[in-house]
CSV table of C-alpha atoms and ligand atoms in Angstrom, one decimal:
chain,number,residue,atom,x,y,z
A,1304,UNK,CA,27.2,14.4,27.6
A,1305,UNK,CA,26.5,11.5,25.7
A,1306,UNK,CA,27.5,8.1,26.8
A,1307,UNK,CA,30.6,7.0,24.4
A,1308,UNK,CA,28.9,3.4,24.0
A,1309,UNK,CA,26.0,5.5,22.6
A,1310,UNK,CA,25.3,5.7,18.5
A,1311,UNK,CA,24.0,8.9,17.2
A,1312,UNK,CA,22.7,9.3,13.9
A,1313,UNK,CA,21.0,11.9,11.8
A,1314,UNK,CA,18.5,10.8,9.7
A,1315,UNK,CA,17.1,13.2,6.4
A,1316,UNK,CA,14.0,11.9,4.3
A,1317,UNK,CA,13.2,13.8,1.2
A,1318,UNK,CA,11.8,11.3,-1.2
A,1319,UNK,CA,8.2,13.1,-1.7
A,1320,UNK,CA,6.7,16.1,0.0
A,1321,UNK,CA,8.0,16.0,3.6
A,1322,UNK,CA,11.5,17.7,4.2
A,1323,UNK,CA,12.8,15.7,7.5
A,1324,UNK,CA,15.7,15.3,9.7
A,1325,UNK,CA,15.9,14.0,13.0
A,1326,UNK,CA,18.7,12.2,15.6
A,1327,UNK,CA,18.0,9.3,16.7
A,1328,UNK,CA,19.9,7.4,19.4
A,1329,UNK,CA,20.6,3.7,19.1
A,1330,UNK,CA,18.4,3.0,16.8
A,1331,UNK,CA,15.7,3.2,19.0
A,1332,UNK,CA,15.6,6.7,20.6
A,1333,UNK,CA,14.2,9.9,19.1
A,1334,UNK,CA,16.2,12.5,19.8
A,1335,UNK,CA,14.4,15.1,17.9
A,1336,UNK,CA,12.0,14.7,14.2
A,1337,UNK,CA,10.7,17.4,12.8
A,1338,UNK,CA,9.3,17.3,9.8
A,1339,UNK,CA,8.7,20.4,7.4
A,1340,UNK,CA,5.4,19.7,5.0
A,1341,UNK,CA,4.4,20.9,1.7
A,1342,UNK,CA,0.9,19.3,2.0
A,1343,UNK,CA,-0.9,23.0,2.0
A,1344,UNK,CA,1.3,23.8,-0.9
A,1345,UNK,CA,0.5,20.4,-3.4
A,1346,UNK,CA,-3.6,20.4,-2.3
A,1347,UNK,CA,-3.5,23.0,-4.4
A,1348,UNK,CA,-2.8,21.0,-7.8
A,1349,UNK,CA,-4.5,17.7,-6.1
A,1350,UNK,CA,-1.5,15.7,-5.3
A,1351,UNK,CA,2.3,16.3,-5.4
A,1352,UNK,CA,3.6,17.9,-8.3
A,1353,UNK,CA,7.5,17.0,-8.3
A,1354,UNK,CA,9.5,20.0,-9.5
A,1355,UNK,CA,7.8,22.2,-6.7
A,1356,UNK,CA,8.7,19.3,-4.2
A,1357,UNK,CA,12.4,19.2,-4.8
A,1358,UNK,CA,12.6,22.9,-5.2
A,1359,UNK,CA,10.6,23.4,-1.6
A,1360,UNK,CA,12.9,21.0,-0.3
A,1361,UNK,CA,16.6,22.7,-1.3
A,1362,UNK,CA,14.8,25.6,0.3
A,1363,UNK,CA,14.3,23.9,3.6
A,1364,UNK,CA,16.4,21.7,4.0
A,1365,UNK,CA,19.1,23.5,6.1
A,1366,UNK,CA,16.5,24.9,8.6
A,1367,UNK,CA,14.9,21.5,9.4
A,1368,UNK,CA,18.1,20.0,10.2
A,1369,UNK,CA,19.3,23.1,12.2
A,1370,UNK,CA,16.1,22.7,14.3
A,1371,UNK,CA,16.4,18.9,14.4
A,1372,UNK,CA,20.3,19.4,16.0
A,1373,UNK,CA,18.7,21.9,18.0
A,1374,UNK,CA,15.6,20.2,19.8
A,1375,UNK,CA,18.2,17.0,20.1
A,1376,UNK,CA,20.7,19.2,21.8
A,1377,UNK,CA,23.5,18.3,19.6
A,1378,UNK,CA,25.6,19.2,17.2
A,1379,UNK,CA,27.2,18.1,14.1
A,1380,UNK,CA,30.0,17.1,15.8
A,1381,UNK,CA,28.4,14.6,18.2
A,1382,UNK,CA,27.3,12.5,15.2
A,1383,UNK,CA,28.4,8.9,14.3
A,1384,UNK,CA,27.0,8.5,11.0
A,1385,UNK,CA,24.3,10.3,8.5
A,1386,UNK,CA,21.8,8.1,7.4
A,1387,UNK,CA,19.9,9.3,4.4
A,1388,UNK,CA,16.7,7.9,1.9
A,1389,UNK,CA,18.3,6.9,-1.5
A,1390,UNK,CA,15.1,5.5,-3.1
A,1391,UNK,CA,12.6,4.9,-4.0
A,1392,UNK,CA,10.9,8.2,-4.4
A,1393,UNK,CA,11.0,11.1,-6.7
A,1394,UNK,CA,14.4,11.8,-8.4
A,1395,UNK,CA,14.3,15.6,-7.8
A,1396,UNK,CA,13.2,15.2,-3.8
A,1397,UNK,CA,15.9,12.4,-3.1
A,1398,UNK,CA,19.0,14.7,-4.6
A,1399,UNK,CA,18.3,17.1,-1.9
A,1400,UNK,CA,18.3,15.0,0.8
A,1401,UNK,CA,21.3,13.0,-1.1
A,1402,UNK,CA,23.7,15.8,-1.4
A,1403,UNK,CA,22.7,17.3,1.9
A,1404,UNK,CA,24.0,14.1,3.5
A,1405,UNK,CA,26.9,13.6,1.3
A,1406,UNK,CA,27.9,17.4,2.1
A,1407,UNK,CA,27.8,16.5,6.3
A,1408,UNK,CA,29.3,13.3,6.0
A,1409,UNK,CA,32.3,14.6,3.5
A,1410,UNK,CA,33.1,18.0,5.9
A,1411,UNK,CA,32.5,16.0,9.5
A,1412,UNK,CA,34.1,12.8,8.2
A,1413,UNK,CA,31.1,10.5,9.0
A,1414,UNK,CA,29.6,7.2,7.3
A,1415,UNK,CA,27.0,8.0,4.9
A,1416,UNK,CA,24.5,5.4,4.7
A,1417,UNK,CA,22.0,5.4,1.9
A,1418,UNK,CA,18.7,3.9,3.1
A,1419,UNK,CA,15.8,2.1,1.5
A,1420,UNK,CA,12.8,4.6,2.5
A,1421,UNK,CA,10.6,0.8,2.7
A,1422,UNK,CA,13.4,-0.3,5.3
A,1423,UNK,CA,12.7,3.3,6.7
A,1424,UNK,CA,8.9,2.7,6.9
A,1425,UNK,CA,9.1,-1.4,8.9
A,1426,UNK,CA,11.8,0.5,11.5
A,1427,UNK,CA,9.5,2.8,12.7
A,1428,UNK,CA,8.1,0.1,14.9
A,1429,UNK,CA,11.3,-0.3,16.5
A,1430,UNK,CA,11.0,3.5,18.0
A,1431,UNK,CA,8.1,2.7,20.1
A,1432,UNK,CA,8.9,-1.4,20.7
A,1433,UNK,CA,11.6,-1.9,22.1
A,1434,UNK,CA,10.7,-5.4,22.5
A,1435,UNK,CA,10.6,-6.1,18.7
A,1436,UNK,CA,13.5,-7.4,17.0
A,1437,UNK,CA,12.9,-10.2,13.8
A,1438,UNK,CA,11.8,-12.2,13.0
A,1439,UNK,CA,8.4,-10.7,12.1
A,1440,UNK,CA,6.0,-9.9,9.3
A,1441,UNK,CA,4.7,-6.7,8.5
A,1442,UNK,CA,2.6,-5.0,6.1
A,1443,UNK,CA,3.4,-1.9,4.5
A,1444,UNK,CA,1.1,0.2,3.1
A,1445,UNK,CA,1.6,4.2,2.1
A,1446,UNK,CA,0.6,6.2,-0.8
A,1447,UNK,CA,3.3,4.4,-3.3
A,1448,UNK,CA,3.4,1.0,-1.7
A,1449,UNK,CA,1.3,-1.7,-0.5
A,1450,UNK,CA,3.9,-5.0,0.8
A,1451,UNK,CA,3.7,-7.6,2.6
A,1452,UNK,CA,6.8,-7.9,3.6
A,1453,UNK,CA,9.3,-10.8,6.3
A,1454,UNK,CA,11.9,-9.0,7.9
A,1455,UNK,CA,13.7,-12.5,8.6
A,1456,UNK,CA,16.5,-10.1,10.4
A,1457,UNK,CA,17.8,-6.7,10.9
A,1458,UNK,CA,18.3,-5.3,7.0
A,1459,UNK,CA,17.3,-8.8,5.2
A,1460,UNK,CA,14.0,-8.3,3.6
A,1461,UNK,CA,11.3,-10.8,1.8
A,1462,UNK,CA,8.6,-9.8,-0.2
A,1463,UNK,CA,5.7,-12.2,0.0
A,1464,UNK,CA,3.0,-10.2,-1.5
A,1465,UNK,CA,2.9,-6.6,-3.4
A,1466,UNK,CA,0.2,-4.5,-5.4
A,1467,UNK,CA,-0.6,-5.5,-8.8
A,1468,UNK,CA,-1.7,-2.0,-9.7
A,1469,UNK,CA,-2.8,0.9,-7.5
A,1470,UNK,CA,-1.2,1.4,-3.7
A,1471,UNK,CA,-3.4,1.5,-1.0
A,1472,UNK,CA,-2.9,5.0,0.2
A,1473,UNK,CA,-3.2,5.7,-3.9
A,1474,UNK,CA,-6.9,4.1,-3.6
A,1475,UNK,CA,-7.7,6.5,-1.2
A,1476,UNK,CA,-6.5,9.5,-2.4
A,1477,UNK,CA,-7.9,8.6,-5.5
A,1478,UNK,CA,-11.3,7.7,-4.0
A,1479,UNK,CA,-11.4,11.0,-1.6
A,1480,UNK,CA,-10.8,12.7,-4.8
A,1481,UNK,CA,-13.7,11.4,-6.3
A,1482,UNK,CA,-16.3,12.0,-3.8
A,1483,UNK,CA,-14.5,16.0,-3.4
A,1484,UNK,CA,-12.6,15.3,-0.4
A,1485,UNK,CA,-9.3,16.8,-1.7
A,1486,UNK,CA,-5.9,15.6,-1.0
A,1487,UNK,CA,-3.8,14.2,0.8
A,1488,UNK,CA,-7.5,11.7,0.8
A,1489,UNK,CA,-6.5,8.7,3.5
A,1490,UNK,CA,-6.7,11.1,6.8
A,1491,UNK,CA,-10.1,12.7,5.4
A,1492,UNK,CA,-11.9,9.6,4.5
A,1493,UNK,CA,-10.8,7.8,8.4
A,1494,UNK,CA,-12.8,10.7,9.7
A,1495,UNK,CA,-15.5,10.7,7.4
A,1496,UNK,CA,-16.2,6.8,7.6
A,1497,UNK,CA,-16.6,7.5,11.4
A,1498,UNK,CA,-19.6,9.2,10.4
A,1499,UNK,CA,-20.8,6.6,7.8
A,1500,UNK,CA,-22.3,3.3,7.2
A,1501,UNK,CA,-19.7,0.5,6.1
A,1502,UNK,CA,-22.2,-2.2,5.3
A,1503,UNK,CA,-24.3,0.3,3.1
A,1504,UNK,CA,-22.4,-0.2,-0.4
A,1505,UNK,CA,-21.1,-3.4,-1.3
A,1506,UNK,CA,-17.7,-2.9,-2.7
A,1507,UNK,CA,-15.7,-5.7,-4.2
A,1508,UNK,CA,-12.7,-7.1,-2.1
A,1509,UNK,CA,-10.2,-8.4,-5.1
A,1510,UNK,CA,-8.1,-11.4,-4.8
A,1511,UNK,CA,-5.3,-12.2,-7.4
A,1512,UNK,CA,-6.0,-15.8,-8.5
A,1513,UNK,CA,-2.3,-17.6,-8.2
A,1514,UNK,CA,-0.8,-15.0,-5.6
A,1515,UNK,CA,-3.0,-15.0,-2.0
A,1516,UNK,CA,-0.6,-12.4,-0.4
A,1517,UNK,CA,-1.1,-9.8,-3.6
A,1518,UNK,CA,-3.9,-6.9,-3.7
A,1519,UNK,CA,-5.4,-5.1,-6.5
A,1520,UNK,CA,-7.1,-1.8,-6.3
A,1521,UNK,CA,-7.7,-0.7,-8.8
A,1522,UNK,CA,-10.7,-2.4,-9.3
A,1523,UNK,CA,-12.2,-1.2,-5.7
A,1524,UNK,CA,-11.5,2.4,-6.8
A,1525,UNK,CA,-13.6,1.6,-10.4
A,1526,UNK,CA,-16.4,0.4,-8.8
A,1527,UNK,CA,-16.3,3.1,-6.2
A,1528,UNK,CA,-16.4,5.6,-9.4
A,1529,UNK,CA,-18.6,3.5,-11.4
A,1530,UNK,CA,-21.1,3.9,-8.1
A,1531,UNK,CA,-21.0,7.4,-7.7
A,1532,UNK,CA,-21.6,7.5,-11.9
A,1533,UNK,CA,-24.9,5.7,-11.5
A,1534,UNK,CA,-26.0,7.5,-8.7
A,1535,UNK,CA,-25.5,10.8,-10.5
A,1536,UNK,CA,-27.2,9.3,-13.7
A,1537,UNK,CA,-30.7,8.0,-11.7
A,1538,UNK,CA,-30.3,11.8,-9.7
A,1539,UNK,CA,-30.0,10.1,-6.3
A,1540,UNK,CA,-27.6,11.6,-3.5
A,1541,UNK,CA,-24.9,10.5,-2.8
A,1542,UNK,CA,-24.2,9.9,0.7
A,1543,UNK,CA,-20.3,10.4,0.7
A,1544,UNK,CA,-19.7,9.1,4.4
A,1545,UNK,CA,-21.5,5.9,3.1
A,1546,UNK,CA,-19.1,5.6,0.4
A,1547,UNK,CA,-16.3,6.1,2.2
A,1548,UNK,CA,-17.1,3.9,4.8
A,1549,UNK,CA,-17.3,1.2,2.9
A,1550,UNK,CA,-14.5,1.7,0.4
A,1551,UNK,CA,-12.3,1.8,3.5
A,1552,UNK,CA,-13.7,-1.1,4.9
A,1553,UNK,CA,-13.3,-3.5,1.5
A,1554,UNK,CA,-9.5,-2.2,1.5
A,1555,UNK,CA,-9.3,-3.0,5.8
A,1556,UNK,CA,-10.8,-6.3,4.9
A,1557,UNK,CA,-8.7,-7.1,2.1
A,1558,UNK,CA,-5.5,-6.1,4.4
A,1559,UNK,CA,-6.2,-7.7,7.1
A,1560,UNK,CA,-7.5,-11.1,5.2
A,1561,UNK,CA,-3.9,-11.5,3.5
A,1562,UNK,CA,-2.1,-10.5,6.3
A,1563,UNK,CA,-3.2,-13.2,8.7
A,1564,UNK,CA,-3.3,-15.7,6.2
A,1565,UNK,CA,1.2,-15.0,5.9
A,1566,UNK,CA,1.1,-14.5,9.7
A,1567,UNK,CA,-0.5,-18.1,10.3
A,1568,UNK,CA,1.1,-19.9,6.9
A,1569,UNK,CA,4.5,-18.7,8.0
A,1570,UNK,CA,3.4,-19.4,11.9
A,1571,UNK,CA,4.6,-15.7,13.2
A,1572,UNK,CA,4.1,-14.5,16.6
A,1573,UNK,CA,5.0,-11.0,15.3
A,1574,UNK,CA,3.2,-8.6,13.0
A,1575,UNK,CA,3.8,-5.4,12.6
A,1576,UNK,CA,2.1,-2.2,10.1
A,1577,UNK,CA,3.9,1.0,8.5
A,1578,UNK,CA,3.7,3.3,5.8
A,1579,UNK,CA,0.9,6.5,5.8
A,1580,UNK,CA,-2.0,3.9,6.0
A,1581,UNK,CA,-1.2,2.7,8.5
A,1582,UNK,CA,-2.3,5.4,10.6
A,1583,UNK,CA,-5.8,4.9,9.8
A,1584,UNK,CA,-7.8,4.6,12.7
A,1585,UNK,CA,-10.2,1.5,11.6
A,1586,UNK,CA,-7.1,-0.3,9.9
A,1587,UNK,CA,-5.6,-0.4,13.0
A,1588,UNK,CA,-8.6,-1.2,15.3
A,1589,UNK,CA,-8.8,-4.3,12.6
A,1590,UNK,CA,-5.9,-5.7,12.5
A,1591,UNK,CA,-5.5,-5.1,16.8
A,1592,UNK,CA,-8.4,-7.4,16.7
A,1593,UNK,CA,-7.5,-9.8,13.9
A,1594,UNK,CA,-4.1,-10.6,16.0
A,1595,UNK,CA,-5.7,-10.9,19.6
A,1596,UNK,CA,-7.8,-13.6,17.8
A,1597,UNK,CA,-4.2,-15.4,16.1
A,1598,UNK,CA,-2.8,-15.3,19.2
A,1599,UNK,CA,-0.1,-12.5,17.6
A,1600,UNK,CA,1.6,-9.6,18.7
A,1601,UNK,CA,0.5,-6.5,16.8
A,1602,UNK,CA,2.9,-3.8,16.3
A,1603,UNK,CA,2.3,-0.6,14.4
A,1604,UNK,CA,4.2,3.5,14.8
A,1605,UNK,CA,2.5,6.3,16.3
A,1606,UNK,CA,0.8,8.3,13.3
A,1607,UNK,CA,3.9,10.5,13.5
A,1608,UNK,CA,6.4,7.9,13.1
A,1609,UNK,CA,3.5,5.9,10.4
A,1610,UNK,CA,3.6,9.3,7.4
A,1611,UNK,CA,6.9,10.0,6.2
A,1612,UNK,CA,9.5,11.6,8.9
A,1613,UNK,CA,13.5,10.8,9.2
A,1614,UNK,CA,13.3,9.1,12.8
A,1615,UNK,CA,12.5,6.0,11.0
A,1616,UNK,CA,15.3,6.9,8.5
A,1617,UNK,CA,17.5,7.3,12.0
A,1618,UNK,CA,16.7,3.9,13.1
A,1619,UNK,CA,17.2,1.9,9.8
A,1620,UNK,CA,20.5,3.2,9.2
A,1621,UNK,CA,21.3,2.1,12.7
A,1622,UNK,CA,20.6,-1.0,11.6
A,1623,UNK,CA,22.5,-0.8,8.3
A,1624,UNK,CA,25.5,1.1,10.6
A,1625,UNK,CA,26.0,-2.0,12.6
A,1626,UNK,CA,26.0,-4.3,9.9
A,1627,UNK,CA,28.7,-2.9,8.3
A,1628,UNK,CA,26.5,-0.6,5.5
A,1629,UNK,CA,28.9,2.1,4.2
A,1630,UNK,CA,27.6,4.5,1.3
A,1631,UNK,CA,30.5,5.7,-0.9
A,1632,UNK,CA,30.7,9.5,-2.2
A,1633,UNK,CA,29.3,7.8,-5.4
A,1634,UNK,CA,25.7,7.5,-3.6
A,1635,UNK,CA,23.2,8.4,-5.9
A,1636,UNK,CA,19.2,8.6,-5.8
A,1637,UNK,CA,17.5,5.4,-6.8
A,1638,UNK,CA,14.3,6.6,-7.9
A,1639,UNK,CA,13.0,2.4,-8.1
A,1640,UNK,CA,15.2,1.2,-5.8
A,1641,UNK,CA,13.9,-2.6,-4.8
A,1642,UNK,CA,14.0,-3.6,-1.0
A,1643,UNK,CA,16.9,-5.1,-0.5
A,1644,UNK,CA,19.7,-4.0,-3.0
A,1645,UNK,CA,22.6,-1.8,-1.9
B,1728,LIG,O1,4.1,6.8,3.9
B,1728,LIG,P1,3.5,8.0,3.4
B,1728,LIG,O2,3.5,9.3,4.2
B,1728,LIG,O3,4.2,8.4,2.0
B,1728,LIG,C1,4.6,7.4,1.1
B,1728,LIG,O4,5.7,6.8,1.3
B,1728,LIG,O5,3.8,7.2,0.2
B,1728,LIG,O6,2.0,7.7,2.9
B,1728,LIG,C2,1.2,8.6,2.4
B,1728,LIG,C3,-0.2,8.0,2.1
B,1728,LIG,C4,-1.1,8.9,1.4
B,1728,LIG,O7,-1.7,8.2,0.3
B,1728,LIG,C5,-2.2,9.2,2.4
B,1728,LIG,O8,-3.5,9.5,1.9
B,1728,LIG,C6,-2.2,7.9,3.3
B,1728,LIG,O9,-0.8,7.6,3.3
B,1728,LIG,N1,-2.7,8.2,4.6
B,1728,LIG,C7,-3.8,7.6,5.1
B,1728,LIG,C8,-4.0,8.1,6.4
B,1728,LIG,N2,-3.0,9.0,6.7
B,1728,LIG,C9,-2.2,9.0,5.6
B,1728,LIG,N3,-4.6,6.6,4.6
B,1728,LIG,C10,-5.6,6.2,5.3
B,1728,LIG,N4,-5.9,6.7,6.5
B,1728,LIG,C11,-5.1,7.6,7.1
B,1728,LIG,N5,-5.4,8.1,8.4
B,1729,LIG,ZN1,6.6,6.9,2.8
């Protein structure tokens, strides 16, 4: 039996090409995430093709959040609120998810709460910490987004830096593309820059002139394909554990640079990562040491909790739940929802 004082809430993420649900207790406890993926289905095109995402999703849907009641041992009517990603993401993936928690919230009576799948992304480090609470800073990075972002406090967000062009998990799906990785690129190139030199090409590390806490990528990924070109034009090999070495470490170094310059100019103690890059292996070891150095605490998810799943979705809309957040039957998706807006 679940303590009354307790706070149940079911989380569903459908923005791209994971179909999620999970309950999550408190904000903090996961109760269950599972997490249905249609990675072996969009490798096959090189990247997510929308219409098949939404339709995989309506077709899963149901089954994920069965399981997800199951493993948590609850059911529907144990819930205190649905908490659902509203934006940003692709239009046809966040109806499904959308309706799904419009249609449990209308029949069991429950708050819907529509949540930002950003917000989703910095909660995830309140899963595992549950010595973390703002103020903190934390840099999100995942294949849409790359932020710099000041949770000053539960829900209130500030974006001090952003991406002028490409996101960082873009860059390397992008890059792993080139050198005939495939996709989803970011987990494939961490394990082949294990095996790789990262001093062995120089790769520019863009700054934006009048913004020190932007990036730009776009520029890294030309001169990675602009590399590759000229090595193909004299007929040398291409040593693609070389390359991916070191494109991984000019985007780690670019990262980590900005981040410690907010973390020291805005004197936190606390910094935190999330979003799919943020389960690469060297980016973490990076910024673990770039912290111990500024004397800060460095959070980051598990690699579960880092790639999309609704467990972070559960814990956000805690957050949301106790400040009062309460989605009407009007919810809608927000395909560019900014971080933030209700
Ligand atoms: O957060 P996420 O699952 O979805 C978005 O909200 O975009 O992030 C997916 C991105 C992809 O670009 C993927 O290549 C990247 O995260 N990614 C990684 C790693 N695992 C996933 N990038 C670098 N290293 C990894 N280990
Ligand atoms: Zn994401």
């Amino acid at each position: 039996m679940e303590d009354k004082k307790d706070i149940l809430i079911l989380g569903i993420e459908s923005s791209c090409d994971e179909t999620a649900a999970s309950v999550v207790r408190n904000g903090r406890q996961v109760l269950s995430n599972v997490i249905s993926s249609q990675i072996e289905l969009h490798k096959l095109y090189g990247g997510v093709v929308p219409e098949i995402a939404s339709r995989k999703h309506i077709e899963n849907i149901n089954q994920v959040i069965e399981e997800a009641l199951r493993q948590a041992e609850v059911t529907l009517d144990d819930l205190d609120a649905v908490g659902v990603t509203y934006g940003p993401g692709l239009v046809g993936a966040l109806l499904v998810g959308v309706s799904e928690a419009k249609a449990i919230s209308y029949a069991k009576k429950l708050p819907l709460i529509g949540v930002h799948h950003i917000e989703g992304h910095i909660s995830a480090n309140y899963i595992e910490n549950p010595d973390l609470e703002p103020p903190f800073a934390c840099l999100v990075v995942s294949g849409g987004h790359t932020h710099l972002v000041v949770v000053r406090d539960y829900g209130k967000y500030e974006i001090i830096g952003r991406t002028r062009d490409d996101a960082a998990g873009e860059a390397f799906d992008k890059v792993a593309r080139a050198i005939g990785l495939g996709y989803p690129g970011g987990p494939k190139i961490d394990r082949l820059s294990k095996e790789g030199n990262a001093e062995a090409i120089h790769f520019p590390k863009a700054h934006v002139a009048d913004a020190p806490y932007d990036f730009s990528f776009s520029g890294l990924k030309s001169a990675v394909l602009n590399y590759l070109n000229g090595c193909k034009m004299k007929g040398e090999t291409v040593i693609a554990a070389d390359v991916a070495a070191s494109f991984q470490k000019a985007v780690i170094d670019v990262l980590v640079e900005h981040s410690m310059m907010a973390v020291k100019e805005f004197g936190f103690t606390k910094f935190a990562i999330a979003g799919g890059v943020a389960s690469n292996s060297s980016l973490r070891a990076a910024m673990e040491a770039a912290c111990r150095k500024n004397h800060v605490k460095f959070y980051h998810p598990s690699p579960i909790f880092c790639t999309d799943n609704a467990a972070m979705i559960g814990a956000a809309a805690y957050y949301e739940y106790l400040a009062g957040t309460r989605h009407g039957w009007d919810l809608n998706a927000v395909p560019n929802l900014k971080l933030g807006e209700r």
